[in-house]
Amino acid sequence: MPQSVDWKTGHYHLEQGVNIQVKGEISNANKQGLIVLLANSNIQKVDFDNTRQATLSIRCGMELRLPSESLEAYRIVVDPKGIQIEAKSNAGIFYALQTLRQLGGSNGKFPYCSITDYPSFRWRGYLVDVGRNYQSLALLKEQIDIMAKYKLNVFHFHFTEDIAWRLISKKYPGLTDSSNMERWKGKYYTVEEMKELIQYCHDRHIQLVPEIDMPGHSAAFRRYFKTDMQSDSGTAMVKELVREFATTYPGLPYLHIGGDEVKIHNQRFLPEMTRWIEQLGMKTIGWDPGGNLQPQTIRQLWMGGPQPITNDYPFEVIDSKHLYINHMDPLETVTALFYRQLGGQPSENKKLLGATLCSWPDRAVSNERDVFHQNAIYPALLVFAERSWRGGGEFEWRSNIRTDARGLAEFAEFEERLLQHKRLYFKNFIFPYYRQSKQTWTLYGPFENKGNLDMSLNKEREGQFQASKQIGVFYGGTIVLRHWWADVVRGAIDRPLKNTTIYAVSKIWSDQPEYKNFWIGFNDLSRSYASDSPHLETWDERKSKLWINETEVVPPKWQHAGQKGNLEIPLVDEGYSYRVPRKVKLRQGWNTIVVKLPVGELKGTDWQNPLKWMFTCLPIDNE
C-alpha cells in the first residue's frame, strides 16, 4: 500500500492503445517493463511518440519536487487527461510501474487517483541460505521477481556454509567438488550463473549482497584446505578467495563477512580481513552478536529483544532480529511481521538503514520447493515488503492478532489485501496462508493438572467451563499461548503457570452436513533445529487433544513417529502446512471445537526442542 492514495470517481481507459511521452532518461528495462505491464492489461497497441498527445506521460529527473528526497520516491496521477508518472530516478519509475501494475488489473482500466509514495527504509532485504540447501537459478529468479514487484531492494545471498561452499573458485575448484559437500552434493553456482544473478537483480533495482562467512560456518573451507581460516595460511587463502571474488564480480558495494557463532582465537583475523576487503573497494557487513567487527562494519542484528536504534547508536544497523521465518509458524508469520516495528523505529534514521527478512532452512529438504511448503515465504515477503516500505508497526513483538477493535480491524484490512494478491498473482505459487482473522477462540483456565498431562475435567469435550475461568477472546488460526522466546515475544497468556491446562473453545457454522478441510497442529517445528518428531497417537509431547462436536480428532500416523531430531532427516508431515489437510465432518448448524492444551514444565527438553505452547485449527475451504 502506498504512503498516500487519494481515490477519485471514474476510470481512465487504455483498451484502444496508448501513446507514451517520455521526458528525461528512462532505461530500456523500464520501457520494456511498461510494455509488458500494458500487455498484461490487454493493451497491445503501444507507441512512444513525444510529438503526439500523450495518454501516459513519464517524467524522470532530479529537478522534480517530491515529498521525499529518496531516489525511490514517485508520484502517479490518473485523471481524465491520462496517466502521469513522475520520479527522480529510474528506481522511482520502476516502483511506480509496480504500483501501476496493481492498479490496472487485466482490463485496461485504471481508476482515477493521486498517489504519492516513497520508502520508509532504504534497506529492504531478503536473505536466502543456499549453502545448506541449494536452490536452482530459476527458483532464485522467481523469488527476485516477487521481491521486485513488491519493492524490496536487497538480495542477501548466503552461499558458504559448513555444509558446502557453493560458488565456484577457478583458483580452487576443489572447494565446490561434490566430495567436499555434505548435502546437495555437486550443486554449486558457476561464474556465469553468478554474473547472471547479479545482473538479474540489477535490472530490477535490487542490490545483491554476497556473504562469505568468516571465520565461522566454514567447515567446508577447512575440509578442503585442511586448515582453519584464522591460521596464517588460512587467512592468506581467504584473502585470495576474496580477491578472486572482487575481481570476477566487480562493482558490488558490499561483502557480508558473517563473523557469528564462532570462537575468535585470532583477534587479528576480522580486522585484517576488513581492511583487505575495503582495499578491494567493498564495505563490510557482519552479524551482531558476533566477532570483533570493526566500527565501520555495518551490523546486522540477529539476537535479542526489541531495541530502538537511534541516531547516536555506535554503528550502522540492519535489523534481522525476530525476522527468521524458519522459526515461525506459517500463520504466525503474517501476524508477527504485520505488527513488527523495524529497528524499534517507525522509519529509518542516520544509523538504522532498514531490515532483512531471512530464510534459514538449516534442516535438509528433499526438494527445493519443500522450503516453500514448510515456510510462508511468499506471504512473509508481501507483509515484510509493506512494513519495510510504509514503516510504522509496534515496538512490542507479538505472535497473536491484537484483540482490541482497532488492532483487529487493521490486521483484517491488510489480510484482505494479502488474500486478494494471493488470488490475483500467486495462483501458480506455493502460498501457505488462509484467512484467519475471523476465527474466534475463547480461552479458559488455568486448571491445575499437578504435572499429569492426561488429567481430564468433567464435560471438557463439550467445552463447558465456568465463566470465572474465562481468560479472554482471541482471533486467529494459530494461537500461541506462550512463545518459546517468552522473554521477548508476547503470547496469549500473560503469566503462564507450569503444571496447568488451558482450553480453547470455538464455534463454526455449517449450512449443511459436510466434510471440510482443516489445518490442525500443535507443535510447529522450527526448520532450523534438530527437533524430535511426535510419537504415534500423540499430537505433541504435551498430550494436547482436539474435539469437534465431542468427537476426538486423532493425530496423523506420523511417517517419522518418535524420530530423534536429526538435521539430515527432512521433515515430511510434522507441520500442518506440508501435510494433507485433515478432513473433518461438520453437522448442519453450529459446530463446537474444543482444544485441550496441557503443559508441565515451562521449558523444553533441550535447546533443539523448545517449549512451543500453541495450537492451530483453521478451516481452509472458504478461500
XYZ file of C-alpha atoms in Angstrom:
623
model
C 0.000 0.000 0.000
C 1.491 3.404 -0.958
C 2.180 6.116 1.607
C -0.644 8.307 0.265
C -3.577 7.470 -2.020
C -6.437 9.801 -2.913
C -9.112 7.863 -4.805
C -11.422 9.637 -7.273
C -14.577 8.545 -9.077
C -14.128 7.082 -12.545
C -11.578 5.218 -14.651
C -9.182 6.046 -17.472
C -9.480 3.585 -20.364
C -6.496 2.402 -22.390
C -8.064 -0.580 -24.155
C -7.706 1.092 -27.580
C -3.992 1.646 -27.152
C -1.594 4.082 -25.536
C 0.865 6.739 -26.652
C 3.686 7.231 -24.171
C 5.525 10.530 -23.870
C 8.858 10.486 -22.041
C 10.785 13.412 -20.565
C 14.166 12.537 -19.104
C 16.362 9.460 -19.332
C 14.290 6.305 -18.999
C 16.099 2.969 -19.004
C 15.330 0.375 -21.646
C 14.483 -2.040 -18.831
C 11.754 0.330 -17.615
C 10.434 0.798 -21.150
C 10.255 -2.956 -21.642
C 8.686 -3.375 -18.223
C 5.992 -0.863 -19.135
C 5.240 -2.665 -22.403
C 4.880 -5.987 -20.545
C 2.676 -4.324 -17.919
C 0.367 -2.893 -20.569
C 0.234 -6.205 -22.426
C -0.823 -7.926 -19.200
C -3.653 -5.370 -19.032
C -4.684 -6.447 -22.557
C -3.284 -3.268 -24.148
C -1.444 -4.345 -27.280
C -1.035 -1.049 -29.188
C 1.824 0.878 -27.564
C 3.660 3.842 -29.119
C 6.457 6.072 -27.810
C 5.896 9.390 -29.631
C 6.776 12.715 -27.985
C 5.160 14.680 -30.845
C 1.627 13.374 -30.211
C -0.778 13.852 -27.353
C 0.222 11.511 -24.543
C -2.195 9.168 -22.840
C 0.608 8.126 -20.497
C 3.444 10.504 -19.664
C 6.633 9.776 -17.736
C 8.910 12.450 -16.306
C 12.217 11.493 -14.738
C 14.734 13.958 -13.324
C 16.429 15.191 -10.164
C 14.773 18.605 -10.573
C 11.312 17.204 -9.826
C 9.821 18.162 -6.471
C 8.578 15.179 -4.468
C 7.746 14.955 -0.746
C 10.778 12.705 -0.136
C 14.433 13.078 -1.101
C 14.614 9.336 -1.713
C 15.583 8.388 -5.264
C 12.966 5.638 -4.975
C 10.073 8.079 -4.493
C 7.444 8.589 -7.199
C 4.080 10.149 -7.972
C 1.208 8.771 -10.082
C -1.826 10.773 -11.185
C -4.683 9.159 -13.125
C -7.336 11.625 -14.287
C -9.394 12.362 -17.431
C -6.227 13.668 -19.151
C -4.441 10.333 -18.831
C -1.783 8.777 -16.614
C 1.170 10.832 -15.374
C 4.216 9.338 -13.641
C 6.987 11.386 -12.018
C 10.182 10.249 -10.296
C 13.708 11.482 -9.698
C 15.368 8.275 -10.889
C 14.768 5.088 -12.817
C 14.366 3.301 -9.493
C 11.391 5.540 -8.737
C 9.977 4.936 -12.219
C 10.399 1.191 -11.699
C 8.476 1.266 -8.418
C 5.770 3.442 -9.955
C 5.311 0.776 -12.627
C 4.895 -1.900 -9.948
C 2.088 0.147 -8.404
C 0.563 0.810 -11.834
C 0.581 -2.946 -12.478
C -1.620 -3.452 -9.427
C -3.924 -0.574 -10.400
C -4.616 -1.767 -13.924
C -5.582 -5.367 -13.465
C -6.240 -7.136 -16.764
C -8.914 -4.933 -18.334
C -7.017 -1.799 -19.377
C -8.962 0.399 -16.960
C -7.102 2.472 -14.374
C -9.025 4.120 -11.509
C -8.745 7.876 -11.117
C -6.394 8.551 -8.231
C -3.424 10.521 -6.973
C -0.594 8.515 -5.401
C 2.472 9.868 -3.652
C 4.859 7.200 -2.482
C 8.332 6.740 -1.014
C 10.078 4.171 1.210
C 10.371 4.499 4.963
C 13.558 2.406 4.896
C 16.286 2.472 2.271
C 17.360 -1.135 3.030
C 14.573 -3.668 2.397
C 16.230 -7.042 2.159
C 15.587 -10.749 1.822
C 18.156 -13.454 2.657
C 18.266 -16.884 1.065
C 20.533 -19.591 2.502
C 21.705 -21.779 -0.373
C 24.788 -23.008 1.485
C 22.753 -25.552 3.425
C 20.084 -26.286 0.801
C 20.847 -25.485 -2.823
C 18.277 -23.620 -4.902
C 18.299 -23.560 -8.687
C 18.873 -20.340 -10.589
C 15.274 -20.497 -11.828
C 13.925 -20.610 -8.267
C 16.186 -17.761 -7.154
C 14.973 -15.658 -10.087
C 11.373 -16.455 -9.187
C 11.931 -15.025 -5.711
C 13.788 -11.998 -7.071
C 10.861 -11.284 -9.402
C 8.494 -11.287 -6.423
C 10.884 -9.050 -4.483
C 10.945 -6.555 -7.337
C 7.173 -6.454 -7.741
C 6.828 -5.576 -4.051
C 9.677 -3.048 -3.931
C 12.275 -4.997 -1.947
C 15.744 -3.869 -2.974
C 18.430 -6.064 -1.328
C 19.031 -9.754 -2.086
C 21.307 -11.248 0.591
C 22.921 -14.331 -0.973
C 24.346 -16.739 1.642
C 26.320 -19.323 -0.359
C 29.086 -20.541 2.001
C 28.401 -22.819 4.953
C 29.671 -25.772 6.978
C 27.592 -27.990 4.691
C 29.019 -26.736 1.400
C 30.744 -23.913 -0.452
C 28.520 -23.249 -3.456
C 30.268 -20.630 -5.598
C 32.981 -21.872 -7.943
C 36.526 -20.626 -7.474
C 38.648 -21.008 -10.586
C 41.799 -20.963 -8.459
C 40.481 -23.565 -6.005
C 37.900 -25.596 -7.994
C 38.050 -28.450 -5.495
C 36.279 -26.240 -2.974
C 32.991 -26.930 -4.792
C 33.730 -30.561 -5.624
C 30.941 -32.928 -4.635
C 33.348 -34.750 -2.310
C 33.636 -31.553 -0.251
C 29.857 -31.219 0.214
C 27.709 -32.876 2.871
C 24.327 -32.136 1.294
C 23.071 -31.457 -2.244
C 26.401 -32.824 -3.449
C 27.749 -31.333 -6.659
C 25.313 -28.419 -6.626
C 27.004 -25.027 -6.952
C 26.935 -21.819 -8.993
C 29.275 -21.155 -11.893
C 30.861 -17.777 -12.638
C 28.395 -17.288 -15.469
C 25.421 -18.078 -13.228
C 26.611 -15.703 -10.516
C 27.100 -12.905 -13.045
C 23.661 -13.629 -14.462
C 22.144 -13.451 -10.971
C 23.859 -10.137 -10.198
C 22.619 -8.652 -13.476
C 19.137 -10.062 -12.931
C 18.988 -8.233 -9.610
C 20.456 -5.052 -11.088
C 17.829 -4.943 -13.839
C 15.174 -4.968 -11.113
C 16.814 -2.317 -8.913
C 17.895 -4.917 -6.374
C 21.371 -4.907 -4.849
C 22.858 -8.379 -4.493
C 24.807 -8.660 -1.219
C 27.068 -11.737 -1.191
C 28.061 -13.405 2.068
C 31.351 -15.249 2.507
C 31.073 -16.418 6.105
C 34.318 -15.989 8.044
C 35.738 -17.395 10.218
C 32.638 -19.310 11.377
C 30.309 -21.565 9.391
C 33.391 -22.544 7.389
C 33.776 -26.309 7.811
C 33.678 -26.702 4.011
C 36.726 -24.409 3.832
C 38.528 -26.486 6.496
C 37.716 -29.783 4.795
C 39.291 -28.637 1.561
C 42.239 -26.555 2.755
C 42.964 -28.680 5.858
C 43.339 -25.565 7.960
C 41.242 -23.053 9.855
C 40.526 -19.614 8.407
C 42.133 -17.983 11.453
C 45.501 -19.649 10.896
C 48.170 -17.722 8.987
C 47.849 -19.998 5.948
C 44.050 -19.966 6.206
C 43.949 -16.167 6.323
C 46.106 -15.997 3.205
C 43.757 -18.306 1.316
C 40.642 -16.416 2.447
C 42.286 -13.229 1.169
C 42.947 -14.886 -2.165
C 39.353 -16.125 -2.419
C 38.039 -12.641 -1.655
C 40.453 -11.059 -4.144
C 39.291 -13.510 -6.828
C 35.662 -12.757 -5.959
C 36.142 -8.975 -6.161
C 37.997 -9.288 -9.470
C 35.469 -11.680 -11.004
C 32.401 -9.712 -9.867
C 33.460 -6.051 -9.895
C 31.207 -3.242 -8.768
C 29.479 -4.908 -5.822
C 29.469 -2.328 -2.997
C 29.110 -4.751 -0.060
C 30.556 -8.030 1.162
C 28.948 -9.698 4.162
C 31.652 -11.394 6.243
C 29.438 -13.214 8.776
C 31.582 -13.407 11.911
C 28.986 -15.071 14.157
C 28.760 -18.347 16.094
C 32.499 -18.955 16.277
C 35.264 -18.667 18.863
C 37.667 -15.928 17.818
C 41.132 -17.168 18.807
C 42.936 -14.871 16.359
C 41.920 -11.315 17.252
C 43.728 -10.018 14.153
C 41.651 -12.017 11.657
C 38.470 -9.943 11.241
C 40.218 -6.520 11.388
C 42.758 -7.711 8.807
C 40.069 -9.130 6.510
C 38.025 -5.931 6.838
C 40.986 -3.800 5.733
C 41.646 -6.188 2.831
C 38.027 -6.081 1.650
C 37.937 -2.279 1.901
C 41.105 -2.071 -0.201
C 39.252 -4.114 -2.814
C 36.505 -1.460 -2.859
C 33.757 -3.055 -0.766
C 32.133 -2.114 2.530
C 31.720 -4.906 5.093
C 28.617 -6.162 6.880
C 28.701 -8.602 9.810
C 26.381 -10.386 12.203
C 25.818 -8.903 15.657
C 26.304 -10.520 18.098
C 29.427 -11.912 16.515
C 33.182 -11.497 16.427
C 35.349 -8.419 16.871
C 33.924 -6.438 13.966
C 35.396 -3.061 13.114
C 33.458 0.148 13.904
C 32.850 0.896 10.208
C 31.333 -2.555 9.573
C 27.538 -2.453 9.274
C 25.912 -4.578 11.985
C 23.155 -7.000 11.036
C 21.293 -7.700 14.282
C 20.028 -11.238 14.795
C 19.594 -11.881 18.521
C 17.874 -10.187 21.454
C 14.621 -8.341 22.003
C 13.137 -5.053 20.757
C 15.650 -2.218 20.783
C 15.302 1.335 19.452
C 18.149 2.188 17.077
C 18.701 5.925 17.470
C 20.929 8.426 15.683
C 23.550 8.133 18.419
C 23.855 4.340 18.089
C 27.568 3.499 17.619
C 27.150 1.584 14.332
C 25.058 1.485 11.173
C 22.446 -1.228 11.574
C 20.324 -3.676 9.571
C 17.621 -5.301 11.699
C 17.032 -9.053 11.358
C 16.011 -9.832 14.938
C 12.870 -11.988 15.047
C 12.769 -11.864 11.248
C 13.759 -15.524 10.748
C 10.690 -17.086 9.146
C 12.157 -20.593 9.538
C 11.358 -20.287 13.261
C 7.764 -19.120 12.702
C 4.515 -20.995 12.232
C 3.138 -20.092 8.745
C 0.060 -18.311 10.116
C 2.045 -16.703 12.933
C 4.491 -15.412 10.295
C 1.987 -12.969 8.837
C 0.760 -11.853 12.254
C 4.239 -11.307 13.696
C 5.555 -9.420 10.663
C 2.441 -7.280 10.281
C 2.835 -5.749 13.739
C 6.658 -5.783 13.748
C 8.380 -2.417 14.023
C 11.785 -2.492 12.339
C 14.734 -1.374 14.427
C 12.382 -0.071 17.076
C 11.606 2.949 14.896
C 8.735 3.906 12.563
C 11.234 4.826 9.818
C 14.937 4.929 9.033
C 17.454 7.296 10.559
C 21.163 8.001 10.220
C 22.161 4.697 11.844
C 19.147 2.498 11.059
C 19.306 1.533 7.383
C 16.398 -0.898 7.403
C 15.892 -4.637 7.777
C 16.389 -8.010 6.118
C 13.900 -10.873 6.224
C 15.701 -14.219 6.488
C 15.005 -17.758 5.313
C 17.368 -20.206 7.063
C 16.302 -23.795 6.326
C 19.085 -25.447 8.384
C 17.349 -28.802 8.163
C 17.798 -30.773 4.960
C 14.991 -30.746 2.401
C 14.368 -33.401 -0.246
C 13.159 -30.912 -2.845
C 13.975 -27.231 -3.194
C 10.253 -26.389 -3.189
C 9.791 -28.022 0.219
C 11.162 -24.847 1.794
C 8.095 -23.021 0.450
C 5.657 -25.579 1.866
C 7.309 -25.550 5.292
C 7.757 -21.780 5.499
C 5.383 -18.987 4.480
C 7.993 -17.485 2.135
C 5.748 -15.510 -0.208
C 3.200 -14.405 2.404
C 6.161 -13.247 4.504
C 7.723 -11.345 1.607
C 4.492 -9.443 0.999
C 3.839 -8.439 4.600
C 7.512 -7.555 5.161
C 7.552 -5.553 1.927
C 4.667 -3.420 3.158
C 6.146 -2.923 6.622
C 9.619 -2.040 5.324
C 8.183 0.343 2.699
C 5.468 2.037 4.752
C 7.198 1.843 8.133
C 5.242 2.006 11.366
C 4.432 -1.074 13.403
C 4.591 -1.677 17.138
C 7.652 -1.680 19.371
C 6.437 -4.734 21.310
C 6.761 -8.063 19.499
C 3.636 -10.215 19.391
C 2.673 -13.592 17.945
C -1.129 -13.257 18.000
C -3.603 -10.897 16.347
C -4.458 -7.951 18.557
C -7.806 -8.334 20.309
C -8.766 -4.660 20.513
C -11.132 -3.366 17.820
C -8.581 -1.143 16.098
C -5.752 -3.674 16.106
C -8.030 -6.417 14.793
C -9.505 -4.175 12.084
C -6.064 -3.078 10.868
C -4.918 -6.683 10.572
C -8.153 -7.778 8.859
C -7.833 -4.952 6.311
C -4.280 -5.977 5.465
C -5.231 -9.661 5.369
C -7.962 -8.908 2.823
C -5.420 -7.223 0.541
C -2.938 -10.070 1.072
C -5.524 -12.663 0.045
C -6.552 -10.550 -2.939
C -2.940 -10.642 -4.122
C -2.851 -14.382 -3.483
C -5.862 -14.814 -5.790
C -4.609 -12.433 -8.484
C -0.870 -13.068 -8.601
C 0.002 -16.311 -6.782
C -2.285 -18.918 -8.361
C 0.736 -20.886 -9.556
C 2.889 -20.383 -6.464
C 3.098 -22.059 -3.073
C 1.356 -19.612 -0.748
C 0.575 -21.265 2.629
C -1.830 -18.761 4.099
C -5.608 -18.583 4.589
C -7.885 -16.048 6.219
C -7.606 -16.348 9.977
C -8.829 -13.023 11.391
C -12.439 -14.269 11.559
C -11.538 -17.386 13.544
C -12.556 -16.693 17.156
C -11.428 -18.564 20.280
C -12.381 -18.236 23.931
C -9.632 -19.404 26.296
C -10.402 -20.863 29.723
C -8.055 -21.658 32.586
C -5.634 -22.193 34.057
C -6.704 -25.542 35.511
C -4.112 -27.226 37.704
C -3.019 -30.640 36.410
C -0.274 -31.376 39.007
C 2.033 -32.494 36.228
C -0.423 -35.146 34.985
C -0.926 -34.146 31.350
C -3.677 -36.785 30.973
C -5.838 -35.235 33.698
C -9.399 -34.595 32.476
C -12.190 -32.272 33.550
C -15.881 -33.085 33.568
C -17.553 -32.067 30.323
C -14.275 -30.884 28.794
C -15.295 -32.321 25.429
C -18.457 -30.234 25.456
C -16.473 -27.067 26.126
C -18.496 -26.194 29.214
C -16.361 -24.218 31.651
C -17.044 -21.744 34.427
C -17.347 -18.155 33.241
C -14.951 -17.144 36.018
C -12.252 -19.187 34.288
C -12.515 -17.256 31.015
C -9.164 -15.705 30.103
C -10.360 -13.801 27.066
C -11.352 -13.887 23.410
C -8.620 -14.306 20.788
C -8.501 -14.344 16.992
C -6.507 -16.442 14.571
C -5.907 -19.851 13.069
C -2.804 -20.210 15.208
C -2.866 -19.145 18.853
C 0.463 -19.001 20.688
C -0.171 -19.301 24.425
C 3.459 -18.900 25.423
C 6.136 -18.147 22.858
C 9.337 -20.145 23.133
C 11.110 -16.780 23.418
C 8.659 -15.677 26.083
C 11.036 -13.023 27.429
C 10.830 -11.015 24.192
C 7.691 -12.164 22.298
C 4.248 -11.755 23.809
C 1.870 -14.728 23.863
C -1.821 -15.036 24.725
C -1.170 -15.911 28.395
C 0.410 -13.019 30.279
C 1.606 -15.076 33.265
C 1.660 -18.748 32.272
C 1.940 -21.315 35.059
C 3.595 -24.720 34.920
C 1.526 -27.870 35.506
C -1.669 -26.285 34.202
C -4.143 -26.860 31.367
C -5.756 -24.254 29.136
C -8.824 -24.941 26.980
C -9.743 -23.120 23.762
C -13.338 -23.183 22.515
C -14.750 -22.044 19.173
C -17.984 -22.468 17.243
C -18.151 -22.848 13.461
C -21.309 -22.627 11.352
C -22.094 -25.008 8.500
C -25.089 -24.604 6.178
C -25.303 -28.357 5.698
C -23.718 -31.612 6.874
C -20.362 -31.781 5.120
C -16.689 -32.623 5.324
C -14.288 -29.682 5.411
C -10.524 -29.438 5.190
C -8.764 -28.089 8.265
C -5.239 -27.125 9.161
C -4.678 -28.697 12.585
C -1.413 -28.708 14.510
C 0.144 -28.151 17.912
C 3.945 -28.022 17.835
C 5.171 -26.267 14.712
C 8.764 -27.487 14.484
C 11.428 -24.961 13.586
C 13.086 -25.743 10.277
C 16.437 -24.809 11.851
C 16.601 -27.179 14.814
C 17.133 -30.928 15.098
C 13.743 -31.264 16.777
C 12.173 -34.624 17.606
C 9.153 -35.839 15.646
C 5.949 -36.546 17.643
C 5.252 -40.079 18.850
C 2.469 -42.230 17.456
C -1.031 -41.421 18.706
C 0.054 -38.018 20.015
C -0.096 -34.538 18.542
C 2.840 -33.350 20.644
C 4.844 -34.112 23.783
C 2.243 -32.311 25.939
C -0.613 -34.719 25.075
C -2.753 -31.992 23.539
C -6.173 -33.014 22.208
C -8.895 -31.600 19.964
C -12.597 -32.457 19.733
C -15.211 -31.354 17.209
C -18.752 -31.947 18.422
C -17.300 -34.148 21.200
C -15.579 -36.440 18.674
C -11.818 -36.541 19.040
C -9.718 -35.637 16.010
C -6.942 -38.192 16.295
C -3.342 -37.351 15.328
C -1.926 -38.386 11.938
C 0.034 -41.598 11.548
C 3.388 -39.869 11.529
C 5.891 -41.158 8.971
C 8.784 -40.498 11.359
C 6.945 -41.170 14.622
C 9.273 -40.805 17.599
C 12.253 -39.989 15.377
C 15.057 -38.319 17.321
C 15.843 -34.933 15.822
C 18.380 -35.021 13.019
C 19.159 -32.133 10.660
C 19.889 -34.595 7.841
C 16.434 -36.229 8.038
C 13.972 -33.965 6.184
C 10.632 -33.049 7.703
C 7.809 -34.734 5.788
C 4.499 -34.366 7.661
C 5.335 -32.819 11.032
C 3.814 -29.448 10.111
C 0.213 -28.738 9.093
C 1.187 -26.668 6.039
C 3.108 -29.514 4.385
C 0.874 -32.491 5.084
C -2.545 -33.327 3.659
C -5.220 -31.198 5.384
C -7.451 -33.036 7.845
C -10.988 -33.738 6.597
C -13.421 -33.090 9.427
C -17.128 -33.943 9.497
C -19.368 -30.983 10.349
C -23.065 -31.103 11.105
C -25.646 -28.588 9.936
C -25.718 -25.534 12.181
C -23.215 -24.725 14.885
C -20.238 -26.993 15.485
C -18.240 -26.826 18.714
C -14.451 -27.140 18.662
C -12.617 -27.760 21.943
C -8.827 -27.763 22.180
C -7.111 -29.119 25.290
C -3.675 -27.649 25.977
C -1.861 -29.144 28.978
C 1.657 -28.122 29.959
C 4.133 -29.402 32.515
C 7.391 -27.542 32.936
C 7.600 -24.239 31.071
C 10.731 -25.280 29.236
C 11.716 -27.696 26.513
C 13.698 -30.898 26.899
C 16.751 -29.204 25.339
C 17.561 -26.251 23.068
C 16.687 -28.289 19.979
C 13.216 -28.925 21.417
C 11.985 -25.663 22.937
C 8.548 -25.406 24.514
C 6.071 -24.116 21.924
C 2.759 -23.941 23.786
C 0.454 -23.299 20.869
C -2.169 -24.767 18.576
C -3.550 -24.355 15.059
C -7.101 -25.105 13.949
C -8.469 -23.397 10.852
C -10.962 -24.405 8.138
C -9.346 -23.715 4.772
C -12.125 -24.465 2.255
C -13.582 -20.966 2.248
C -10.882 -19.287 0.137
